[in-house]
Amino acid sequence: MSKTYKHLETKLIHAGEPEPLISGAVSMPIFQSSTFEYAGATSYHDLKYIRLNNTPNHIALHQKLAALENAEAALVTASGMAAITTTLLTILHSGNHLLAQECLYGGTHDFLTKDLETFGISYDFIDGDNPDSWKRQLRPNTKAIYVETMTNPLLQVADLKAVVEFARTNGLLSLIDNTFASPVNFRPPEWGFDLSLHSCTKYLNGHSDIVAGAVIGRADLIEKITHKLNHLGGSLDPHACFLLHRGLKTLAVRMRYQNESALKIAKFLEGHPVVNRINYPGLESHPRHQRASELFDGFSGMLSFELNDGVQAAEHFIQNTTLPISAPSLGGVETLITRPATTSHSGMSPEERQALGISDTLIRLSVGIEATEDIIEDFDKALKA
Ligand SMILES: *Cc1c(COP(=O)(O)O)cnc(C)c1O
């Protein structure tokens, strides 16, 4: 009988841990064994084997992740993209149609636009802020609606309550990529989403040292996705399971600090004369601040901004900062800075970027856990230079 825990901080430490502890080990040991002694399994999926996602390291993570979002079940995968693609290929079949938010993570956008049609699956992009328009894009073969908690890199917040409502009234599955919020700030199953997807590479692991993913939600769907993953093979290695398990334990302390630090940095940038525009849902000036405040417990460590001058000024600023590392990815303990036009969104044409409002001068920041004052001081100097 596994115990249940009330608060997320306690779940991060204790949920899913083996009972009794394995040889008394306080930290979950790594089961670096590809196969396990046959124990009478009657189904292929119940044979114990790393690719079948059922070693002790997988099971502990599944239980912990499900507990974090108050969901029925969870599954870890070899990357965020393995979670997303395996999920979409499980719930969508040839002849089905998908509605997806127009501004998506680059890899997801590429999968929809370049791969999905080869499986006989069609899609349409929707404006996440305009529920009235969704009905017009609905087709008799529409199966699911797919959104992100906060869009990258503009930190827009779609009408997430309307997404769940729309899915319910029209018999669709509701899916959300919750990577940017993490379960500390938002728990999609509590709001009625069927499935919540994560790149655990980001906040959940938090240390920029592995690639991993997760699907969290309804048990019947997670079982189907697990069976598909067993076939497609995007399973998480036990050593990466161990690192994710370890990283997860500090998620709440990291995320709360990053929430606070990003808000202070956003306020500093908002008040700076050379900053033209700042996107952070925690600021009252954000067009969807009220919606974000109702849905989220915090606004994450992600923000983006534009300077008054052009691309050269943006590049100059990035080069003049000394603390942030110029790199794509996000959610780690170190502050990362990037210009999405050259990294995360370089796969899009300039016209596509412009249509979404992603300018070439836009700078994206993933706030780490350094002292906030040090980052602000560094930025102040770089903005004056
Ligand atoms: C990084 C990211 C992904 C992809 O995750 P990987 O672990 O790199 O495969 C998906 N969605 C979002 C929002 C991301 O930031």
mmCIF file of C-alpha atoms and ligand atoms in Angstrom:
data_model
loop_
_atom_site.group_PDB
_atom_site.id
_atom_site.type_symbol
_atom_site.label_atom_id
_atom_site.label_comp_id
_atom_site.label_asym_id
_atom_site.label_seq_id
_atom_site.Cartn_x
_atom_site.Cartn_y
_atom_site.Cartn_z
ATOM 1 C CA MET A 1 0.000 0.000 0.000
ATOM 2 C CA SER A 2 1.580 3.276 -1.025
ATOM 3 C CA LYS A 3 0.970 6.284 1.188
ATOM 4 C CA THR A 4 -0.638 9.428 -0.119
ATOM 5 C CA TYR A 5 0.739 12.889 0.542
ATOM 6 C CA LYS A 6 -1.060 16.208 0.590
ATOM 7 C CA HIS A 7 1.497 18.758 -0.524
ATOM 8 C CA LEU A 8 3.614 18.828 -3.667
ATOM 9 C CA GLU A 9 6.860 19.435 -1.741
ATOM 10 C CA THR A 10 6.313 16.212 0.238
ATOM 11 C CA LYS A 11 5.307 14.241 -2.859
ATOM 12 C CA LEU A 12 8.528 15.287 -4.603
ATOM 13 C CA ILE A 13 10.517 13.606 -1.839
ATOM 14 C CA HIS A 14 8.326 10.636 -0.845
ATOM 15 C CA ALA A 15 5.752 9.713 -3.521
ATOM 16 C CA GLY A 16 6.619 6.577 -5.494
ATOM 17 C CA GLU A 17 9.599 5.670 -3.296
ATOM 18 C CA PRO A 18 9.932 1.919 -2.729
ATOM 19 C CA GLU A 19 8.410 0.495 0.453
ATOM 20 C CA PRO A 20 10.258 -0.936 2.226
ATOM 21 C CA LEU A 21 13.426 0.882 1.113
ATOM 22 C CA ILE A 22 15.614 -1.374 -1.040
ATOM 23 C CA SER A 23 18.317 -2.720 1.320
ATOM 24 C CA GLY A 24 17.586 0.407 3.359
ATOM 25 C CA ALA A 25 18.926 2.687 0.604
ATOM 26 C CA VAL A 26 17.612 6.227 1.185
ATOM 27 C CA SER A 27 18.174 7.128 -2.459
ATOM 28 C CA MET A 28 16.531 5.029 -5.191
ATOM 29 C CA PRO A 29 19.238 2.643 -6.532
ATOM 30 C CA ILE A 30 19.865 2.367 -10.304
ATOM 31 C CA PHE A 31 18.691 -0.959 -11.738
ATOM 32 C CA GLN A 32 21.194 -1.183 -14.575
ATOM 33 C CA SER A 33 19.809 -4.460 -15.917
ATOM 34 C CA SER A 34 18.257 -4.719 -19.372
ATOM 35 C CA THR A 35 16.260 -7.845 -18.536
ATOM 36 C CA PHE A 36 14.854 -9.444 -15.378
ATOM 37 C CA GLU A 37 14.203 -13.041 -14.318
ATOM 38 C CA TYR A 38 10.939 -14.396 -15.796
ATOM 39 C CA ALA A 39 8.193 -14.168 -13.180
ATOM 40 C CA GLY A 40 5.232 -15.750 -14.970
ATOM 41 C CA ALA A 41 4.101 -12.742 -17.041
ATOM 42 C CA THR A 42 1.296 -13.639 -19.459
ATOM 43 C CA SER A 43 1.458 -10.507 -21.652
ATOM 44 C CA TYR A 44 4.390 -9.213 -23.713
ATOM 45 C CA HIS A 45 4.014 -5.796 -22.075
ATOM 46 C CA ASP A 46 4.491 -7.323 -18.601
ATOM 47 C CA LEU A 47 7.871 -8.905 -19.307
ATOM 48 C CA LYS A 48 10.410 -6.915 -17.279
ATOM 49 C CA TYR A 49 12.754 -5.215 -19.742
ATOM 50 C CA ILE A 50 14.059 -1.651 -20.011
ATOM 51 C CA ARG A 51 12.302 -0.933 -23.342
ATOM 52 C CA LEU A 52 8.995 -2.057 -21.822
ATOM 53 C CA ASN A 53 9.203 0.864 -19.365
ATOM 54 C CA ASN A 54 8.616 -1.239 -16.251
ATOM 55 C CA THR A 55 11.908 -1.507 -14.329
ATOM 56 C CA PRO A 56 11.882 -0.316 -10.673
ATOM 57 C CA ASN A 57 13.412 3.011 -11.803
ATOM 58 C CA HIS A 58 10.562 3.591 -14.277
ATOM 59 C CA ILE A 59 7.836 2.562 -11.836
ATOM 60 C CA ALA A 60 9.062 4.882 -9.071
ATOM 61 C CA LEU A 61 9.121 7.837 -11.499
ATOM 62 C CA HIS A 62 5.678 7.025 -12.904
ATOM 63 C CA GLN A 63 4.166 7.076 -9.418
ATOM 64 C CA LYS A 64 5.956 10.266 -8.387
ATOM 65 C CA LEU A 65 5.011 12.155 -11.575
ATOM 66 C CA ALA A 66 1.353 11.083 -11.402
ATOM 67 C CA ALA A 67 1.185 12.234 -7.766
ATOM 68 C CA LEU A 68 2.646 15.662 -8.643
ATOM 69 C CA GLU A 69 -0.209 16.558 -10.993
ATOM 70 C CA ASN A 70 -2.887 14.633 -9.052
ATOM 71 C CA ALA A 71 -3.315 12.394 -12.076
ATOM 72 C CA GLU A 72 -4.172 8.709 -12.414
ATOM 73 C CA ALA A 73 -0.964 7.647 -14.153
ATOM 74 C CA ALA A 74 2.285 8.739 -15.792
ATOM 75 C CA LEU A 75 4.939 7.491 -18.211
ATOM 76 C CA VAL A 76 8.542 8.612 -18.685
ATOM 77 C CA THR A 77 10.105 8.722 -22.141
ATOM 78 C CA ALA A 78 13.534 9.137 -23.730
ATOM 79 C CA SER A 79 12.885 12.830 -24.538
ATOM 80 C CA GLY A 80 10.131 15.418 -24.574
ATOM 81 C CA MET A 81 9.726 14.799 -28.304
ATOM 82 C CA ALA A 82 9.369 11.040 -27.669
ATOM 83 C CA ALA A 83 6.521 11.860 -25.252
ATOM 84 C CA ILE A 84 4.824 14.193 -27.757
ATOM 85 C CA THR A 85 5.211 12.060 -30.897
ATOM 86 C CA THR A 86 4.356 8.756 -29.199
ATOM 87 C CA THR A 87 1.241 10.332 -27.652
ATOM 88 C CA LEU A 88 0.046 11.864 -30.925
ATOM 89 C CA LEU A 89 0.651 8.622 -32.825
ATOM 90 C CA THR A 90 -1.306 6.715 -30.164
ATOM 91 C CA ILE A 91 -4.420 8.868 -30.115
ATOM 92 C CA LEU A 92 -4.498 9.858 -33.811
ATOM 93 C CA HIS A 93 -4.994 7.350 -36.606
ATOM 94 C CA SER A 94 -5.050 7.608 -40.380
ATOM 95 C CA GLY A 95 -8.041 9.765 -41.373
ATOM 96 C CA ASN A 96 -8.119 11.728 -38.073
ATOM 97 C CA HIS A 97 -7.763 15.488 -37.710
ATOM 98 C CA LEU A 98 -6.023 17.521 -34.989
ATOM 99 C CA LEU A 99 -6.542 21.115 -33.826
ATOM 100 C CA ALA A 100 -3.282 22.614 -32.526
ATOM 101 C CA GLN A 101 -2.311 26.012 -31.171
ATOM 102 C CA GLU A 102 -0.530 28.048 -33.839
ATOM 103 C CA CYS A 103 2.587 28.922 -31.807
ATOM 104 C CA LEU A 104 4.197 25.623 -30.766
ATOM 105 C CA TYR A 105 7.582 24.374 -29.602
ATOM 106 C CA GLY A 106 9.780 24.135 -32.731
ATOM 107 C CA GLY A 107 10.108 20.330 -32.705
ATOM 108 C CA THR A 108 6.353 19.864 -32.280
ATOM 109 C CA HIS A 109 5.631 22.399 -35.027
ATOM 110 C CA ASP A 110 8.016 20.518 -37.352
ATOM 111 C CA PHE A 111 6.456 17.132 -36.518
ATOM 112 C CA LEU A 112 2.966 18.445 -37.301
ATOM 113 C CA THR A 113 3.892 20.266 -40.475
ATOM 114 C CA LYS A 114 6.455 17.810 -41.886
ATOM 115 C CA ASP A 115 5.584 14.325 -40.573
ATOM 116 C CA LEU A 116 1.934 14.047 -39.525
ATOM 117 C CA GLU A 117 0.547 14.010 -43.080
ATOM 118 C CA THR A 118 2.698 10.979 -43.976
ATOM 119 C CA PHE A 119 0.592 9.048 -41.438
ATOM 120 C CA GLY A 120 -2.637 10.211 -43.088
ATOM 121 C CA ILE A 121 -3.396 12.606 -40.212
ATOM 122 C CA SER A 122 -4.436 16.195 -40.945
ATOM 123 C CA TYR A 123 -4.274 19.263 -38.684
ATOM 124 C CA ASP A 124 -5.295 22.896 -38.463
ATOM 125 C CA PHE A 125 -3.747 25.654 -36.395
ATOM 126 C CA ILE A 126 -6.031 27.562 -34.040
ATOM 127 C CA ASP A 127 -5.770 30.917 -32.288
ATOM 128 C CA GLY A 128 -5.577 29.884 -28.617
ATOM 129 C CA ASP A 129 -7.028 33.209 -27.561
ATOM 130 C CA ASN A 130 -10.156 33.063 -29.719
ATOM 131 C CA PRO A 131 -12.439 30.134 -28.714
ATOM 132 C CA ASP A 132 -15.229 31.373 -31.016
ATOM 133 C CA SER A 133 -13.057 30.593 -34.034
ATOM 134 C CA TRP A 134 -12.390 26.949 -33.031
ATOM 135 C CA LYS A 135 -15.879 25.706 -33.939
ATOM 136 C CA ARG A 136 -15.352 26.749 -37.556
ATOM 137 C CA GLN A 137 -12.219 24.586 -37.734
ATOM 138 C CA LEU A 138 -13.854 21.541 -36.206
ATOM 139 C CA ARG A 139 -14.403 18.598 -38.568
ATOM 140 C CA PRO A 140 -16.354 15.358 -38.140
ATOM 141 C CA ASN A 141 -12.987 13.517 -37.924
ATOM 142 C CA THR A 142 -11.376 15.901 -35.382
ATOM 143 C CA LYS A 143 -10.036 13.789 -32.541
ATOM 144 C CA ALA A 144 -8.014 16.067 -30.263
ATOM 145 C CA ILE A 145 -7.020 19.630 -29.353
ATOM 146 C CA TYR A 146 -3.370 20.416 -28.494
ATOM 147 C CA VAL A 147 -2.048 23.520 -26.708
ATOM 148 C CA GLU A 148 0.905 24.717 -24.607
ATOM 149 C CA THR A 149 0.577 26.224 -21.111
ATOM 150 C CA MET A 150 2.673 29.253 -22.074
ATOM 151 C CA THR A 151 3.883 29.779 -25.610
ATOM 152 C CA ASN A 152 7.532 29.954 -26.520
ATOM 153 C CA PRO A 153 9.017 32.567 -26.771
ATOM 154 C CA LEU A 154 6.217 35.132 -26.347
ATOM 155 C CA LEU A 155 4.763 33.671 -23.110
ATOM 156 C CA GLN A 156 1.182 33.976 -24.325
ATOM 157 C CA VAL A 157 -1.445 32.213 -22.230
ATOM 158 C CA ALA A 158 -4.279 30.645 -24.250
ATOM 159 C CA ASP A 159 -7.821 30.337 -22.919
ATOM 160 C CA LEU A 160 -7.032 26.988 -21.269
ATOM 161 C CA LYS A 161 -10.399 26.644 -19.506
ATOM 162 C CA ALA A 162 -12.140 27.101 -22.867
ATOM 163 C CA VAL A 163 -9.890 24.399 -24.386
ATOM 164 C CA VAL A 164 -11.093 21.829 -21.828
ATOM 165 C CA GLU A 165 -14.710 22.935 -22.251
ATOM 166 C CA PHE A 166 -14.463 22.789 -26.058
ATOM 167 C CA ALA A 167 -12.942 19.298 -25.905
ATOM 168 C CA ARG A 168 -15.725 18.096 -23.576
ATOM 169 C CA THR A 169 -18.618 19.445 -25.648
ATOM 170 C CA ASN A 170 -17.185 18.095 -28.890
ATOM 171 C CA GLY A 171 -15.910 14.708 -27.696
ATOM 172 C CA LEU A 172 -12.230 15.548 -28.274
ATOM 173 C CA LEU A 173 -9.194 14.617 -26.207
ATOM 174 C CA SER A 174 -7.480 17.651 -24.629
ATOM 175 C CA LEU A 175 -3.660 17.688 -24.596
ATOM 176 C CA ILE A 176 -1.311 20.288 -23.159
ATOM 177 C CA ASP A 177 2.471 20.683 -23.200
ATOM 178 C CA ASN A 178 3.080 21.814 -19.599
ATOM 179 C CA THR A 179 6.884 22.064 -19.827
ATOM 180 C CA PHE A 180 7.099 25.843 -19.258
ATOM 181 C CA ALA A 181 4.956 25.840 -16.100
ATOM 182 C CA SER A 182 6.013 22.575 -14.399
ATOM 183 C CA PRO A 183 3.630 20.905 -11.915
ATOM 184 C CA VAL A 184 4.655 23.488 -9.285
ATOM 185 C CA ASN A 185 2.892 26.257 -11.202
ATOM 186 C CA PHE A 186 0.164 24.390 -13.088
ATOM 187 C CA ARG A 187 -1.398 20.913 -12.900
ATOM 188 C CA PRO A 188 -3.460 20.343 -16.075
ATOM 189 C CA PRO A 189 -5.367 17.214 -14.878
ATOM 190 C CA GLU A 190 -6.853 19.306 -12.042
ATOM 191 C CA TRP A 191 -8.397 21.573 -14.721
ATOM 192 C CA GLY A 192 -9.759 18.668 -16.749
ATOM 193 C CA PHE A 193 -7.053 18.083 -19.366
ATOM 194 C CA ASP A 194 -6.833 14.432 -20.457
ATOM 195 C CA LEU A 195 -3.057 14.457 -20.941
ATOM 196 C CA SER A 196 -0.209 16.683 -19.786
ATOM 197 C CA LEU A 197 3.121 16.423 -21.629
ATOM 198 C CA HIS A 198 6.568 17.445 -20.431
ATOM 199 C CA SER A 199 10.079 17.821 -21.619
ATOM 200 C CA CYS A 200 11.714 16.685 -18.342
ATOM 201 C CA THR A 201 14.955 17.970 -19.897
ATOM 202 C CA LYS A 202 13.833 21.374 -18.611
ATOM 203 C CA TYR A 203 12.439 22.229 -15.153
ATOM 204 C CA LEU A 204 11.624 18.699 -13.945
ATOM 205 C CA ASN A 205 15.240 17.547 -14.090
ATOM 206 C CA GLY A 206 16.521 21.103 -13.792
ATOM 207 C CA HIS A 207 20.251 20.530 -14.180
ATOM 208 C CA SER A 208 20.780 20.618 -17.967
ATOM 209 C CA ASP A 209 22.416 17.173 -17.895
ATOM 210 C CA ILE A 210 19.861 14.769 -19.431
ATOM 211 C CA VAL A 211 17.169 14.619 -22.101
ATOM 212 C CA ALA A 212 13.879 13.056 -20.941
ATOM 213 C CA GLY A 213 10.119 13.408 -21.266
ATOM 214 C CA ALA A 214 6.845 12.457 -19.583
ATOM 215 C CA VAL A 215 3.136 11.980 -20.273
ATOM 216 C CA ILE A 216 0.806 12.399 -17.284
ATOM 217 C CA GLY A 217 -2.967 11.876 -17.142
ATOM 218 C CA ARG A 218 -5.805 9.397 -17.641
ATOM 219 C CA ALA A 219 -4.798 5.794 -16.843
ATOM 220 C CA ASP A 220 -6.574 4.269 -19.877
ATOM 221 C CA LEU A 221 -4.709 6.605 -22.226
ATOM 222 C CA ILE A 222 -1.358 6.183 -20.457
ATOM 223 C CA GLU A 223 -1.666 2.403 -20.863
ATOM 224 C CA LYS A 224 -2.216 2.746 -24.624
ATOM 225 C CA ILE A 225 0.668 5.228 -24.945
ATOM 226 C CA THR A 226 2.920 2.867 -22.952
ATOM 227 C CA HIS A 227 2.147 0.013 -25.333
ATOM 228 C CA LYS A 228 2.929 2.280 -28.311
ATOM 229 C CA LEU A 229 6.178 3.400 -26.642
ATOM 230 C CA ASN A 230 7.054 -0.268 -26.052
ATOM 231 C CA HIS A 231 6.889 -0.690 -29.839
ATOM 232 C CA LEU A 232 8.428 2.612 -30.957
ATOM 233 C CA GLY A 233 11.241 2.230 -28.418
ATOM 234 C CA GLY A 234 11.685 5.754 -27.014
ATOM 235 C CA SER A 235 12.266 4.463 -23.462
ATOM 236 C CA LEU A 236 14.269 6.247 -20.786
ATOM 237 C CA ASP A 237 17.542 4.596 -19.753
ATOM 238 C CA PRO A 238 17.788 3.647 -16.015
ATOM 239 C CA HIS A 239 20.718 5.973 -15.400
ATOM 240 C CA ALA A 240 18.775 8.893 -16.891
ATOM 241 C CA CYS A 241 15.798 7.750 -14.742
ATOM 242 C CA PHE A 242 18.048 8.061 -11.700
ATOM 243 C CA LEU A 243 19.198 11.574 -12.624
ATOM 244 C CA LEU A 244 15.620 12.706 -13.295
ATOM 245 C CA HIS A 245 14.492 11.164 -9.999
ATOM 246 C CA ARG A 246 17.254 13.023 -8.164
ATOM 247 C CA GLY A 247 16.606 16.311 -9.963
ATOM 248 C CA LEU A 248 12.869 16.151 -9.230
ATOM 249 C CA LYS A 249 13.395 16.232 -5.473
ATOM 250 C CA THR A 250 14.450 19.898 -5.565
ATOM 251 C CA LEU A 251 11.871 20.990 -8.162
ATOM 252 C CA ALA A 252 9.733 23.023 -5.756
ATOM 253 C CA VAL A 253 12.610 24.973 -4.186
ATOM 254 C CA ARG A 254 14.161 25.656 -7.596
ATOM 255 C CA MET A 255 10.913 26.627 -9.301
ATOM 256 C CA ARG A 256 9.675 28.933 -6.541
ATOM 257 C CA TYR A 257 13.019 30.738 -6.533
ATOM 258 C CA GLN A 258 12.972 30.992 -10.326
ATOM 259 C CA ASN A 259 9.387 32.336 -10.245
ATOM 260 C CA GLU A 260 10.467 35.072 -7.818
ATOM 261 C CA SER A 261 13.715 35.890 -9.531
ATOM 262 C CA ALA A 262 12.140 36.116 -13.010
ATOM 263 C CA LEU A 263 9.456 38.493 -11.698
ATOM 264 C CA LYS A 264 12.098 40.809 -10.209
ATOM 265 C CA ILE A 265 14.137 40.736 -13.434
ATOM 266 C CA ALA A 266 10.991 41.354 -15.519
ATOM 267 C CA LYS A 267 10.138 44.390 -13.355
ATOM 268 C CA PHE A 268 13.689 45.708 -13.715
ATOM 269 C CA LEU A 269 13.540 45.335 -17.518
ATOM 270 C CA GLU A 270 10.050 46.840 -17.711
ATOM 271 C CA GLY A 271 11.294 50.005 -16.055
ATOM 272 C CA HIS A 272 14.427 50.317 -18.198
ATOM 273 C CA PRO A 273 14.439 53.087 -20.856
ATOM 274 C CA VAL A 274 16.164 51.016 -23.584
ATOM 275 C CA VAL A 275 13.731 48.082 -23.258
ATOM 276 C CA ASN A 276 10.901 48.348 -25.740
ATOM 277 C CA ARG A 277 8.683 45.398 -24.844
ATOM 278 C CA ILE A 278 8.718 42.673 -22.200
ATOM 279 C CA ASN A 279 6.730 39.435 -22.160
ATOM 280 C CA TYR A 280 6.162 37.893 -18.727
ATOM 281 C CA PRO A 281 2.717 36.705 -17.550
ATOM 282 C CA GLY A 282 3.552 37.730 -13.967
ATOM 283 C CA LEU A 283 3.597 41.426 -14.917
ATOM 284 C CA GLU A 284 0.349 43.342 -14.619
ATOM 285 C CA SER A 285 1.065 44.791 -18.058
ATOM 286 C CA HIS A 286 0.862 41.309 -19.636
ATOM 287 C CA PRO A 287 -2.393 41.181 -21.651
ATOM 288 C CA ARG A 288 -3.398 37.877 -20.020
ATOM 289 C CA HIS A 289 -2.088 38.525 -16.512
ATOM 290 C CA GLN A 290 -5.509 38.013 -14.968
ATOM 291 C CA ARG A 291 -6.057 34.673 -16.711
ATOM 292 C CA ALA A 292 -2.555 33.505 -15.769
ATOM 293 C CA SER A 293 -3.116 34.513 -12.122
ATOM 294 C CA GLU A 294 -6.297 32.461 -11.977
ATOM 295 C CA LEU A 295 -4.709 29.349 -13.522
ATOM 296 C CA PHE A 296 -1.143 29.375 -12.231
ATOM 297 C CA ASP A 297 0.490 29.281 -8.799
ATOM 298 C CA GLY A 298 3.561 31.024 -10.257
ATOM 299 C CA PHE A 299 4.688 32.404 -13.630
ATOM 300 C CA SER A 300 7.907 30.411 -14.213
ATOM 301 C CA GLY A 301 11.432 31.536 -14.961
ATOM 302 C CA MET A 302 10.899 32.223 -18.655
ATOM 303 C CA LEU A 303 10.656 35.729 -20.112
ATOM 304 C CA SER A 304 11.405 37.485 -23.386
ATOM 305 C CA PHE A 305 12.015 41.098 -24.368
ATOM 306 C CA GLU A 306 12.990 43.471 -27.151
ATOM 307 C CA LEU A 307 15.346 46.445 -26.991
ATOM 308 C CA ASN A 308 14.558 49.771 -28.693
ATOM 309 C CA ASP A 309 17.267 49.230 -31.302
ATOM 310 C CA GLY A 310 17.670 46.418 -33.815
ATOM 311 C CA VAL A 311 19.338 43.030 -34.116
ATOM 312 C CA GLN A 312 22.820 44.463 -33.604
ATOM 313 C CA ALA A 313 21.829 46.027 -30.282
ATOM 314 C CA ALA A 314 20.327 42.716 -29.182
ATOM 315 C CA GLU A 315 23.478 40.806 -30.138
ATOM 316 C CA HIS A 316 25.597 43.482 -28.483
ATOM 317 C CA PHE A 317 23.597 43.159 -25.275
ATOM 318 C CA ILE A 318 23.923 39.344 -25.254
ATOM 319 C CA GLN A 319 27.676 39.603 -25.818
ATOM 320 C CA ASN A 320 28.052 42.218 -23.067
ATOM 321 C CA THR A 321 26.362 40.142 -20.392
ATOM 322 C CA THR A 322 28.784 38.002 -18.392
ATOM 323 C CA LEU A 323 26.519 35.737 -16.303
ATOM 324 C CA PRO A 324 23.997 34.116 -18.682
ATOM 325 C CA ILE A 325 25.273 31.427 -21.002
ATOM 326 C CA SER A 326 24.213 31.924 -24.603
ATOM 327 C CA ALA A 327 22.492 28.626 -25.353
ATOM 328 C CA PRO A 328 19.109 27.241 -26.330
ATOM 329 C CA SER A 329 17.086 25.023 -23.936
ATOM 330 C CA LEU A 330 15.778 26.207 -20.575
ATOM 331 C CA GLY A 331 14.714 25.349 -17.061
ATOM 332 C CA GLY A 332 18.153 24.600 -15.604
ATOM 333 C CA VAL A 333 19.908 26.070 -12.572
ATOM 334 C CA GLU A 334 22.038 28.323 -14.792
ATOM 335 C CA THR A 335 20.617 31.389 -16.547
ATOM 336 C CA LEU A 336 20.492 30.929 -20.325
ATOM 337 C CA ILE A 337 20.007 33.649 -22.927
ATOM 338 C CA THR A 338 19.194 33.242 -26.608
ATOM 339 C CA ARG A 339 17.771 34.984 -29.644
ATOM 340 C CA PRO A 340 14.953 32.619 -30.792
ATOM 341 C CA ALA A 341 15.296 33.723 -34.451
ATOM 342 C CA THR A 342 18.753 32.100 -34.464
ATOM 343 C CA THR A 343 18.014 29.077 -32.239
ATOM 344 C CA SER A 344 14.635 27.660 -31.164
ATOM 345 C CA HIS A 345 12.710 29.249 -34.067
ATOM 346 C CA SER A 346 15.359 29.189 -36.797
ATOM 347 C CA GLY A 347 13.466 26.325 -38.484
ATOM 348 C CA MET A 348 10.621 28.736 -39.308
ATOM 349 C CA SER A 349 10.770 31.128 -42.255
ATOM 350 C CA PRO A 350 11.109 34.855 -41.405
ATOM 351 C CA GLU A 351 7.521 35.262 -42.686
ATOM 352 C CA GLU A 352 6.211 32.551 -40.323
ATOM 353 C CA ARG A 353 8.041 34.159 -37.398
ATOM 354 C CA GLN A 354 6.708 37.585 -38.299
ATOM 355 C CA ALA A 355 3.147 36.271 -38.528
ATOM 356 C CA LEU A 356 3.470 34.936 -34.967
ATOM 357 C CA GLY A 357 5.010 38.176 -33.680
ATOM 358 C CA ILE A 358 8.513 36.756 -33.084
ATOM 359 C CA SER A 359 10.853 39.539 -34.176
ATOM 360 C CA ASP A 360 14.521 39.007 -35.058
ATOM 361 C CA THR A 361 15.457 41.272 -32.151
ATOM 362 C CA LEU A 362 13.575 39.278 -29.523
ATOM 363 C CA ILE A 363 15.754 37.988 -26.656
ATOM 364 C CA ARG A 364 14.625 35.010 -24.539
ATOM 365 C CA LEU A 365 15.823 34.415 -21.004
ATOM 366 C CA SER A 366 15.628 31.277 -18.861
ATOM 367 C CA VAL A 367 16.293 32.507 -15.329
ATOM 368 C CA GLY A 368 18.465 30.161 -13.236
ATOM 369 C CA ILE A 369 19.033 30.103 -9.497
ATOM 370 C CA GLU A 370 21.924 32.569 -9.288
ATOM 371 C CA ALA A 371 21.467 35.614 -7.009
ATOM 372 C CA THR A 372 18.840 37.835 -8.652
ATOM 373 C CA GLU A 373 20.851 40.958 -7.763
ATOM 374 C CA ASP A 374 23.873 39.631 -9.670
ATOM 375 C CA ILE A 375 21.831 39.061 -12.831
ATOM 376 C CA ILE A 376 20.185 42.490 -12.602
ATOM 377 C CA GLU A 377 23.561 44.177 -12.062
ATOM 378 C CA ASP A 378 25.020 42.280 -15.029
ATOM 379 C CA PHE A 379 22.071 43.302 -17.236
ATOM 380 C CA ASP A 380 22.217 46.906 -16.075
ATOM 381 C CA LYS A 381 25.868 47.145 -17.145
ATOM 382 C CA ALA A 382 25.224 45.398 -20.473
ATOM 383 C CA LEU A 383 22.237 47.659 -21.256
ATOM 384 C CA LYS A 384 24.348 50.774 -20.587
ATOM 385 C CA ALA A 385 27.280 49.540 -22.704
HETATM 386 C C1 LIG B 1 12.298 21.319 -25.039
HETATM 387 C C2 LIG B 1 10.853 21.248 -25.267
HETATM 388 C C3 LIG B 1 10.276 20.127 -25.886
HETATM 389 C C4 LIG B 1 11.103 18.975 -26.423
HETATM 390 O O1 LIG B 1 11.748 18.312 -25.404
HETATM 391 P P1 LIG B 1 13.100 17.438 -25.595
HETATM 392 O O2 LIG B 1 13.333 16.904 -24.245
HETATM 393 O O3 LIG B 1 14.171 18.374 -26.100
HETATM 394 O O4 LIG B 1 12.794 16.385 -26.609
HETATM 395 C C5 LIG B 1 8.894 20.112 -26.030
HETATM 396 N N1 LIG B 1 8.123 21.134 -25.613
HETATM 397 C C6 LIG B 1 8.647 22.226 -25.023
HETATM 398 C C7 LIG B 1 7.733 23.315 -24.581
HETATM 399 C C8 LIG B 1 10.021 22.323 -24.831
HETATM 400 O O5 LIG B 1 10.530 23.425 -24.258
#
